[in-house]
Amino acid sequence: MSEKLTIGKLAGATGTKVETIRYYEQIGLLPAPARSASNYRTYEGTHLRRLSFIRRARDLGFSIDQVRELMGLADHRDQSCIAVDVVANQHRDAIRRKIADLTALAGELDALIDSCSRNTVADCRIIEALAPSA
Amino acid sequence: MSEKLTIGKLAGATGTKVETIRYYEQIGLLPAPARSASNYRTYEGTHLRRLSFIRRARDLGFSIDQVRELMGLADHRDQSCIAVDVVANQHRDAIRRKIADLTALAGELDALIDSCSRNTVADCRIIEALAPSA
DNA sequence: TATGCACCCTCTAGTCGCTAGAGGGTCAAG
DNA sequence: CTTGACCCTCTAGCGACTAGAGGGTGCATA
């Protein structure tokens, strides 16, 4: 049905910027489409589906390399999806670790901010905490 | 006492890489030290204190620009430290927002991973969830 | 004294995932 | 036939480093 999209239409349909699409083509994430007589990129349904996949995975925080891996796995429909599960789990674990790190950080900052007497810089506990004990 | 550090000693003392110290000098975050006859950087106590401040602030997740701002504020010891408080608060809030974003993401990934039947890719819910509904 | 090795120097380019800009060409509506 | 929105390529920039090439220096040891 809806074949032959310009890069702008594809961008609109997937919530991606035009420049980003060209970038994905450049790094080999999205296959290069055919060109019109005037050298415009002409995308098909396959591109739309592939880019949607990419966007969704990126929105979930997967790296470009992970997206590449997931797409490679998705293309072998007869194989086990345990490898897919592994990638997703690794990513989820990395996010959980990052959350833990940031939570610890926020706690430290809370303590720092609470200790601020809001007087002069000379006796500011925040500056003091950042400076060495000397 | 312990004056005249080579870049390597300073790196060791602050837990910073040598290249990073040179980078901080290049971007004007750490003042350029004197040079020895053989063109080696020779650091003093002031550099050690300043770099320690930078490291601590960076470890707490402040951006280079924020570190620059904090150091500028710290240098005016007679002024109010409310500006310091503001920078710290902005940063803390940004971190809290990032934690919220990542938590939502981790939840989505949990749901995705739970739905995986661990069969073939063809009926893998993870791939399905990434692909468009078509 | 020679040699080796750890350290230092500068300069450049790479990382990640885009984003922005210059300097053009194309297409469709009014 | 002009205007404005779109398209093209190529290059450089972001943040915060990191890595490498290609060279010089300083000290200990054989």
mmCIF file of C-alpha atoms (C1' of nucleotides) in Angstrom:
data_model
loop_
_atom_site.group_PDB
_atom_site.id
_atom_site.type_symbol
_atom_site.label_atom_id
_atom_site.label_comp_id
_atom_site.label_asym_id
_atom_site.label_seq_id
_atom_site.Cartn_x
_atom_site.Cartn_y
_atom_site.Cartn_z
ATOM 1 C CA MET A 1 0.000 0.000 0.000
ATOM 2 C CA SER A 2 2.005 2.879 1.325
ATOM 3 C CA GLU A 3 5.225 2.382 -0.585
ATOM 4 C CA LYS A 4 7.854 4.900 -1.684
ATOM 5 C CA LEU A 5 8.530 7.267 1.150
ATOM 6 C CA THR A 6 10.814 10.264 1.013
ATOM 7 C CA ILE A 7 13.251 10.645 3.872
ATOM 8 C CA GLY A 8 11.041 13.357 5.370
ATOM 9 C CA LYS A 9 7.974 11.086 5.355
ATOM 10 C CA LEU A 10 9.954 8.260 6.891
ATOM 11 C CA ALA A 11 11.240 10.641 9.532
ATOM 12 C CA GLY A 12 7.710 11.810 10.317
ATOM 13 C CA ALA A 13 6.364 8.260 10.421
ATOM 14 C CA THR A 14 8.966 7.071 12.894
ATOM 15 C CA GLY A 15 9.647 10.161 14.977
ATOM 16 C CA THR A 16 13.243 10.295 13.783
ATOM 17 C CA LYS A 17 15.160 13.288 12.482
ATOM 18 C CA VAL A 18 16.139 13.299 8.825
ATOM 19 C CA GLU A 19 19.806 13.696 9.739
ATOM 20 C CA THR A 20 19.589 10.730 12.069
ATOM 21 C CA ILE A 21 18.223 8.529 9.278
ATOM 22 C CA ARG A 22 21.083 9.516 7.014
ATOM 23 C CA TYR A 23 23.442 8.815 9.907
ATOM 24 C CA TYR A 24 21.963 5.332 10.395
ATOM 25 C CA GLU A 25 22.510 4.642 6.712
ATOM 26 C CA GLN A 26 26.071 5.879 6.937
ATOM 27 C CA ILE A 27 26.929 3.526 9.799
ATOM 28 C CA GLY A 28 25.176 0.640 8.080
ATOM 29 C CA LEU A 29 22.330 0.311 10.550
ATOM 30 C CA LEU A 30 19.617 1.032 8.000
ATOM 31 C CA PRO A 31 20.190 -0.292 4.441
ATOM 32 C CA ALA A 32 20.688 2.320 1.726
ATOM 33 C CA PRO A 33 17.448 2.720 -0.233
ATOM 34 C CA ALA A 34 17.014 3.175 -3.977
ATOM 35 C CA ARG A 35 17.361 6.665 -5.399
ATOM 36 C CA SER A 36 14.969 8.626 -7.570
ATOM 37 C CA ALA A 37 16.034 10.231 -10.853
ATOM 38 C CA SER A 38 16.853 13.372 -8.886
ATOM 39 C CA ASN A 39 18.920 11.402 -6.384
ATOM 40 C CA TYR A 40 16.324 11.447 -3.596
ATOM 41 C CA ARG A 41 16.230 8.448 -1.267
ATOM 42 C CA THR A 42 13.065 6.375 -1.833
ATOM 43 C CA TYR A 43 12.151 4.168 1.099
ATOM 44 C CA GLU A 44 9.858 1.129 1.148
ATOM 45 C CA GLY A 45 7.853 -0.688 3.792
ATOM 46 C CA THR A 46 10.857 -2.767 4.813
ATOM 47 C CA HIS A 47 12.761 0.373 5.720
ATOM 48 C CA LEU A 48 9.848 1.688 7.748
ATOM 49 C CA ARG A 49 9.664 -1.551 9.722
ATOM 50 C CA ARG A 50 13.394 -1.691 10.258
ATOM 51 C CA LEU A 51 13.631 1.914 11.395
ATOM 52 C CA SER A 52 10.676 1.459 13.747
ATOM 53 C CA PHE A 53 12.496 -1.463 15.307
ATOM 54 C CA ILE A 54 15.633 0.625 15.679
ATOM 55 C CA ARG A 55 13.764 3.558 17.231
ATOM 56 C CA ARG A 56 11.940 1.386 19.719
ATOM 57 C CA ALA A 57 15.123 -0.352 20.789
ATOM 58 C CA ARG A 58 16.988 2.956 21.056
ATOM 59 C CA ASP A 59 14.145 4.400 23.128
ATOM 60 C CA LEU A 60 14.594 1.469 25.474
ATOM 61 C CA GLY A 61 18.216 2.491 25.837
ATOM 62 C CA PHE A 62 19.885 -0.230 23.774
ATOM 63 C CA SER A 63 23.175 0.895 22.225
ATOM 64 C CA ILE A 64 23.623 0.984 18.466
ATOM 65 C CA ASP A 65 25.727 -2.176 18.689
ATOM 66 C CA GLN A 66 23.035 -3.927 20.712
ATOM 67 C CA VAL A 67 20.416 -2.871 18.175
ATOM 68 C CA ARG A 68 22.605 -4.308 15.439
ATOM 69 C CA GLU A 69 22.857 -7.552 17.404
ATOM 70 C CA LEU A 70 19.124 -7.714 18.083
ATOM 71 C CA MET A 71 18.325 -7.148 14.414
ATOM 72 C CA GLY A 72 20.796 -9.833 13.422
ATOM 73 C CA LEU A 73 19.094 -12.241 15.822
ATOM 74 C CA ALA A 74 15.629 -11.218 14.697
ATOM 75 C CA ASP A 75 16.520 -12.132 11.132
ATOM 76 C CA HIS A 76 16.994 -15.797 12.049
ATOM 77 C CA ARG A 77 13.436 -16.597 12.936
ATOM 78 C CA ASP A 78 13.994 -20.354 13.295
ATOM 79 C CA GLN A 79 16.717 -20.077 15.910
ATOM 80 C CA SER A 80 16.363 -19.949 19.680
ATOM 81 C CA CYS A 81 15.579 -16.601 21.173
ATOM 82 C CA ILE A 82 17.739 -17.186 24.241
ATOM 83 C CA ALA A 83 20.381 -14.926 22.728
ATOM 84 C CA VAL A 84 17.767 -12.164 22.542
ATOM 85 C CA ASP A 85 16.929 -12.755 26.169
ATOM 86 C CA VAL A 86 20.610 -12.485 27.065
ATOM 87 C CA VAL A 87 21.032 -9.115 25.367
ATOM 88 C CA ALA A 88 17.913 -7.744 27.024
ATOM 89 C CA ASN A 89 19.019 -9.024 30.422
ATOM 90 C CA GLN A 90 22.489 -7.539 30.110
ATOM 91 C CA HIS A 91 20.956 -4.211 29.253
ATOM 92 C CA ARG A 92 18.451 -4.314 32.080
ATOM 93 C CA ASP A 93 21.222 -5.191 34.538
ATOM 94 C CA ALA A 94 23.357 -2.314 33.283
ATOM 95 C CA ILE A 95 20.443 0.058 33.807
ATOM 96 C CA ARG A 96 19.826 -1.258 37.312
ATOM 97 C CA ARG A 97 23.491 -0.708 38.119
ATOM 98 C CA LYS A 98 23.306 2.822 36.779
ATOM 99 C CA ILE A 99 20.218 3.502 38.879
ATOM 100 C CA ALA A 100 22.038 2.271 41.975
ATOM 101 C CA ASP A 101 25.025 4.497 41.192
ATOM 102 C CA LEU A 102 22.848 7.541 40.646
ATOM 103 C CA THR A 103 20.836 6.870 43.787
ATOM 104 C CA ALA A 104 24.009 6.780 45.857
ATOM 105 C CA LEU A 105 25.107 9.996 44.195
ATOM 106 C CA ALA A 106 21.802 11.725 44.867
ATOM 107 C CA GLY A 107 22.076 10.681 48.500
ATOM 108 C CA GLU A 108 25.521 12.232 48.793
ATOM 109 C CA LEU A 109 24.255 15.410 47.196
ATOM 110 C CA ASP A 110 21.272 15.497 49.559
ATOM 111 C CA ALA A 111 23.599 15.338 52.547
ATOM 112 C CA LEU A 112 25.780 18.042 51.050
ATOM 113 C CA ILE A 113 22.861 20.348 50.373
ATOM 114 C CA ASP A 114 21.306 19.749 53.789
ATOM 115 C CA SER A 115 24.551 20.783 55.441
ATOM 116 C CA CYS A 116 24.644 24.131 53.654
ATOM 117 C CA SER A 117 24.196 26.961 56.132
ATOM 118 C CA ARG A 118 23.549 29.465 53.338
ATOM 119 C CA ASN A 119 26.061 31.909 54.775
ATOM 120 C CA THR A 120 29.254 32.956 53.064
ATOM 121 C CA VAL A 121 31.345 30.776 50.841
ATOM 122 C CA ALA A 122 34.081 30.801 53.508
ATOM 123 C CA ASP A 123 32.063 28.482 55.745
ATOM 124 C CA CYS A 124 30.056 26.744 53.042
ATOM 125 C CA ARG A 125 29.932 23.031 53.756
ATOM 126 C CA ILE A 126 29.453 22.182 50.106
ATOM 127 C CA ILE A 127 32.683 23.851 49.049
ATOM 128 C CA GLU A 128 34.347 22.384 52.121
ATOM 129 C CA ALA A 129 33.216 18.901 51.205
ATOM 130 C CA LEU A 130 34.600 19.305 47.721
ATOM 131 C CA ALA A 131 37.945 20.688 48.880
ATOM 132 C CA PRO A 132 40.557 18.316 50.349
ATOM 133 C CA SER A 133 40.678 17.928 54.125
ATOM 134 C CA ALA A 134 43.920 19.963 54.295
ATOM 135 C CA MET B 1 56.434 20.190 52.433
ATOM 136 C CA SER B 2 55.561 18.055 49.452
ATOM 137 C CA GLU B 3 56.066 20.551 46.655
ATOM 138 C CA LYS B 4 57.052 19.984 43.039
ATOM 139 C CA LEU B 5 55.121 17.082 41.690
ATOM 140 C CA THR B 6 55.565 15.567 38.255
ATOM 141 C CA ILE B 7 52.380 14.937 36.306
ATOM 142 C CA GLY B 8 52.618 11.255 37.146
ATOM 143 C CA LYS B 9 52.827 11.932 40.890
ATOM 144 C CA LEU B 10 49.902 14.326 40.695
ATOM 145 C CA ALA B 11 47.945 11.710 38.786
ATOM 146 C CA GLY B 12 48.723 9.104 41.422
ATOM 147 C CA ALA B 13 47.863 11.436 44.272
ATOM 148 C CA THR B 14 44.455 12.319 42.848
ATOM 149 C CA GLY B 15 43.430 9.150 41.083
ATOM 150 C CA THR B 16 43.429 10.901 37.717
ATOM 151 C CA LYS B 17 44.997 9.743 34.468
ATOM 152 C CA VAL B 18 47.955 11.694 33.168
ATOM 153 C CA GLU B 19 46.154 12.355 29.877
ATOM 154 C CA THR B 20 43.152 13.702 31.743
ATOM 155 C CA ILE B 21 45.323 16.186 33.630
ATOM 156 C CA ARG B 22 46.790 17.434 30.375
ATOM 157 C CA TYR B 23 43.252 17.656 29.007
ATOM 158 C CA TYR B 24 42.106 19.724 32.005
ATOM 159 C CA GLU B 25 45.000 22.079 31.376
ATOM 160 C CA GLN B 26 44.107 22.328 27.697
ATOM 161 C CA ILE B 27 40.511 23.325 28.413
ATOM 162 C CA GLY B 28 41.629 25.775 31.077
ATOM 163 C CA LEU B 29 40.191 23.896 34.050
ATOM 164 C CA LEU B 30 43.527 23.397 35.753
ATOM 165 C CA PRO B 31 46.086 26.217 35.436
ATOM 166 C CA ALA B 32 49.219 25.471 33.434
ATOM 167 C CA PRO B 33 52.085 24.767 35.852
ATOM 168 C CA ALA B 34 55.713 25.880 35.549
ATOM 169 C CA ARG B 35 58.042 23.759 33.434
ATOM 170 C CA SER B 36 61.382 22.222 34.334
ATOM 171 C CA ALA B 37 64.510 22.759 32.238
ATOM 172 C CA SER B 38 63.567 19.665 30.288
ATOM 173 C CA ASN B 39 60.026 20.932 29.713
ATOM 174 C CA TYR B 40 58.376 18.698 32.320
ATOM 175 C CA ARG B 41 55.314 20.095 34.096
ATOM 176 C CA THR B 42 56.096 20.832 37.763
ATOM 177 C CA TYR B 43 53.025 21.013 39.970
ATOM 178 C CA GLU B 44 52.673 22.611 43.395
ATOM 179 C CA GLY B 45 50.326 22.185 46.335
ATOM 180 C CA THR B 46 47.801 24.582 44.823
ATOM 181 C CA HIS B 47 47.450 22.337 41.790
ATOM 182 C CA LEU B 48 46.984 19.316 43.982
ATOM 183 C CA ARG B 49 44.205 21.019 45.925
ATOM 184 C CA ARG B 50 42.528 22.309 42.791
ATOM 185 C CA LEU B 51 42.641 18.958 41.021
ATOM 186 C CA SER B 52 41.309 17.195 44.121
ATOM 187 C CA PHE B 53 38.365 19.576 44.076
ATOM 188 C CA ILE B 54 37.771 18.887 40.401
ATOM 189 C CA ARG B 55 37.943 15.114 40.879
ATOM 190 C CA ARG B 56 35.561 15.122 43.794
ATOM 191 C CA ALA B 57 33.043 17.283 41.952
ATOM 192 C CA ARG B 58 33.352 15.139 38.819
ATOM 193 C CA ASP B 59 32.876 11.989 40.911
ATOM 194 C CA LEU B 60 29.668 13.543 42.178
ATOM 195 C CA GLY B 61 28.593 13.885 38.566
ATOM 196 C CA PHE B 62 28.982 17.634 38.101
ATOM 197 C CA SER B 63 29.741 18.623 34.505
ATOM 198 C CA ILE B 64 32.981 20.362 33.599
ATOM 199 C CA ASP B 65 31.058 23.617 33.234
ATOM 200 C CA GLN B 66 29.497 23.173 36.666
ATOM 201 C CA VAL B 67 32.917 22.451 38.152
ATOM 202 C CA ARG B 68 34.192 25.635 36.560
ATOM 203 C CA GLU B 69 31.289 27.522 38.104
ATOM 204 C CA LEU B 70 31.756 25.971 41.536
ATOM 205 C CA MET B 71 35.460 26.803 41.516
ATOM 206 C CA GLY B 72 34.702 30.356 40.487
ATOM 207 C CA LEU B 73 32.272 30.659 43.388
ATOM 208 C CA ALA B 74 34.659 29.013 45.824
ATOM 209 C CA ASP B 75 37.270 31.637 45.014
ATOM 210 C CA HIS B 76 35.078 34.432 46.418
ATOM 211 C CA ARG B 77 35.112 33.369 50.027
ATOM 212 C CA ASP B 78 33.364 36.479 51.313
ATOM 213 C CA GLN B 79 30.277 36.136 49.110
ATOM 214 C CA SER B 80 27.067 34.285 49.804
ATOM 215 C CA CYS B 81 27.071 30.593 49.136
ATOM 216 C CA ILE B 82 23.511 30.532 47.897
ATOM 217 C CA ALA B 83 24.796 30.309 44.317
ATOM 218 C CA VAL B 84 26.684 27.169 45.321
ATOM 219 C CA ASP B 85 23.510 25.767 46.786
ATOM 220 C CA VAL B 86 21.677 26.490 43.528
ATOM 221 C CA VAL B 87 24.204 24.626 41.384
ATOM 222 C CA ALA B 88 24.136 21.639 43.724
ATOM 223 C CA ASN B 89 20.345 21.606 43.750
ATOM 224 C CA GLN B 90 20.053 21.783 39.989
ATOM 225 C CA HIS B 91 22.420 18.879 39.685
ATOM 226 C CA ARG B 92 20.638 16.819 42.310
ATOM 227 C CA ASP B 93 17.315 17.419 40.569
ATOM 228 C CA ALA B 94 18.749 16.411 37.207
ATOM 229 C CA ILE B 95 20.011 13.182 38.747
ATOM 230 C CA ARG B 96 16.636 12.455 40.324
ATOM 231 C CA ARG B 97 14.985 12.951 36.938
ATOM 232 C CA LYS B 98 17.469 10.605 35.321
ATOM 233 C CA ILE B 99 16.797 7.992 37.997
ATOM 234 C CA ALA B 100 13.074 8.251 37.324
ATOM 235 C CA ASP B 101 13.639 7.837 33.567
ATOM 236 C CA LEU B 102 15.871 4.820 34.048
ATOM 237 C CA THR B 103 13.482 3.238 36.525
ATOM 238 C CA ALA B 104 10.648 3.467 34.017
ATOM 239 C CA LEU B 105 12.919 1.979 31.387
ATOM 240 C CA ALA B 106 13.985 -0.885 33.631
ATOM 241 C CA GLY B 107 10.311 -1.618 34.292
ATOM 242 C CA GLU B 108 9.573 -1.848 30.602
ATOM 243 C CA LEU B 109 12.522 -4.151 30.108
ATOM 244 C CA ASP B 110 11.393 -6.331 33.007
ATOM 245 C CA ALA B 111 7.998 -6.783 31.397
ATOM 246 C CA LEU B 112 9.634 -7.572 28.088
ATOM 247 C CA ILE B 113 11.989 -10.131 29.571
ATOM 248 C CA ASP B 114 9.239 -11.774 31.638
ATOM 249 C CA SER B 115 7.186 -12.282 28.508
ATOM 250 C CA CYS B 116 9.941 -14.203 26.748
ATOM 251 C CA SER B 117 8.961 -17.806 26.201
ATOM 252 C CA ARG B 118 12.529 -18.804 25.356
ATOM 253 C CA ASN B 119 11.436 -20.637 22.251
ATOM 254 C CA THR B 120 12.361 -19.641 18.713
ATOM 255 C CA VAL B 121 12.865 -16.121 17.514
ATOM 256 C CA ALA B 122 9.702 -16.446 15.409
ATOM 257 C CA ASP B 123 7.486 -16.249 18.480
ATOM 258 C CA CYS B 124 9.794 -14.249 20.706
ATOM 259 C CA ARG B 125 7.846 -11.579 22.521
ATOM 260 C CA ILE B 126 10.894 -9.367 22.868
ATOM 261 C CA ILE B 127 11.436 -9.147 19.136
ATOM 262 C CA GLU B 128 7.697 -8.804 18.674
ATOM 263 C CA ALA B 129 7.570 -5.901 21.085
ATOM 264 C CA LEU B 130 10.357 -4.177 19.256
ATOM 265 C CA ALA B 131 8.846 -4.716 15.828
ATOM 266 C CA PRO B 132 5.879 -2.597 14.741
ATOM 267 C CA SER B 133 2.390 -3.996 15.285
ATOM 268 C CA ALA B 134 1.974 -4.669 11.558
ATOM 269 C "C1'" DT C 1 79.594 3.650 29.868
ATOM 270 C "C1'" DA C 2 76.032 1.613 27.706
ATOM 271 C "C1'" DT C 3 71.570 0.084 27.959
ATOM 272 C "C1'" DG C 4 67.091 -0.472 29.288
ATOM 273 C "C1'" DC C 5 62.933 1.080 31.050
ATOM 274 C "C1'" DA C 6 59.715 4.138 33.011
ATOM 275 C "C1'" DC C 7 58.466 8.365 32.581
ATOM 276 C "C1'" DC C 8 57.684 12.837 30.094
ATOM 277 C "C1'" DC C 9 56.541 15.785 25.755
ATOM 278 C "C1'" DT C 10 53.318 17.285 21.525
ATOM 279 C "C1'" DC C 11 49.939 16.454 18.183
ATOM 280 C "C1'" DT C 12 46.253 14.067 16.117
ATOM 281 C "C1'" DA C 13 42.418 11.213 15.849
ATOM 282 C "C1'" DG C 14 39.039 8.198 17.885
ATOM 283 C "C1'" DT C 15 34.991 7.128 21.075
ATOM 284 C "C1'" DC C 16 29.217 7.528 21.116
ATOM 285 C "C1'" DG C 17 25.117 9.055 18.953
ATOM 286 C "C1'" DC C 18 23.882 12.167 16.993
ATOM 287 C "C1'" DT C 19 23.315 17.525 15.596
ATOM 288 C "C1'" DA C 20 24.201 21.673 12.972
ATOM 289 C "C1'" DG C 21 25.820 24.222 9.306
ATOM 290 C "C1'" DA C 22 27.464 25.522 4.607
ATOM 291 C "C1'" DG C 23 26.481 25.452 -0.004
ATOM 292 C "C1'" DG C 24 24.047 23.697 -3.169
ATOM 293 C "C1'" DG C 25 19.809 21.168 -6.195
ATOM 294 C "C1'" DT C 26 14.516 19.858 -6.751
ATOM 295 C "C1'" DC C 27 9.573 20.088 -6.602
ATOM 296 C "C1'" DA C 28 4.917 21.723 -6.223
ATOM 297 C "C1'" DA C 29 1.706 25.448 -5.235
ATOM 298 C "C1'" DG C 30 0.030 29.984 -6.190
ATOM 299 C "C1'" DC D 1 7.952 32.299 -12.421
ATOM 300 C "C1'" DT D 2 8.830 32.814 -7.929
ATOM 301 C "C1'" DT D 3 8.657 31.239 -3.346
ATOM 302 C "C1'" DG D 4 9.374 28.052 0.139
ATOM 303 C "C1'" DA D 5 9.702 23.498 1.678
ATOM 304 C "C1'" DC D 6 12.024 19.832 0.834
ATOM 305 C "C1'" DC D 7 16.272 17.043 -0.723
ATOM 306 C "C1'" DC D 8 21.537 16.285 -1.488
ATOM 307 C "C1'" DT D 9 26.785 15.972 0.197
ATOM 308 C "C1'" DC D 10 30.400 17.102 3.145
ATOM 309 C "C1'" DT D 11 32.418 18.690 7.278
ATOM 310 C "C1'" DA D 12 32.780 19.918 11.935
ATOM 311 C "C1'" DG D 13 31.009 20.101 16.577
ATOM 312 C "C1'" DC D 14 29.205 18.311 21.260
ATOM 313 C "C1'" DG D 15 31.217 16.134 26.321
ATOM 314 C "C1'" DA D 16 34.793 14.212 28.555
ATOM 315 C "C1'" DC D 17 37.975 11.993 27.843
ATOM 316 C "C1'" DT D 18 41.195 8.012 25.657
ATOM 317 C "C1'" DA D 19 44.659 6.100 22.649
ATOM 318 C "C1'" DG D 20 48.359 6.208 19.648
ATOM 319 C "C1'" DA D 21 52.429 7.842 17.006
ATOM 320 C "C1'" DG D 22 56.829 9.543 17.327
ATOM 321 C "C1'" DG D 23 59.977 11.491 19.998
ATOM 322 C "C1'" DG D 24 62.939 13.242 24.419
ATOM 323 C "C1'" DT D 25 64.517 12.610 29.576
ATOM 324 C "C1'" DG D 26 66.107 10.569 33.965
ATOM 325 C "C1'" DC D 27 67.703 7.047 36.698
ATOM 326 C "C1'" DA D 28 69.365 2.462 37.928
ATOM 327 C "C1'" DT D 29 71.867 -1.443 36.802
ATOM 328 C "C1'" DA D 30 75.393 -4.527 34.355
#
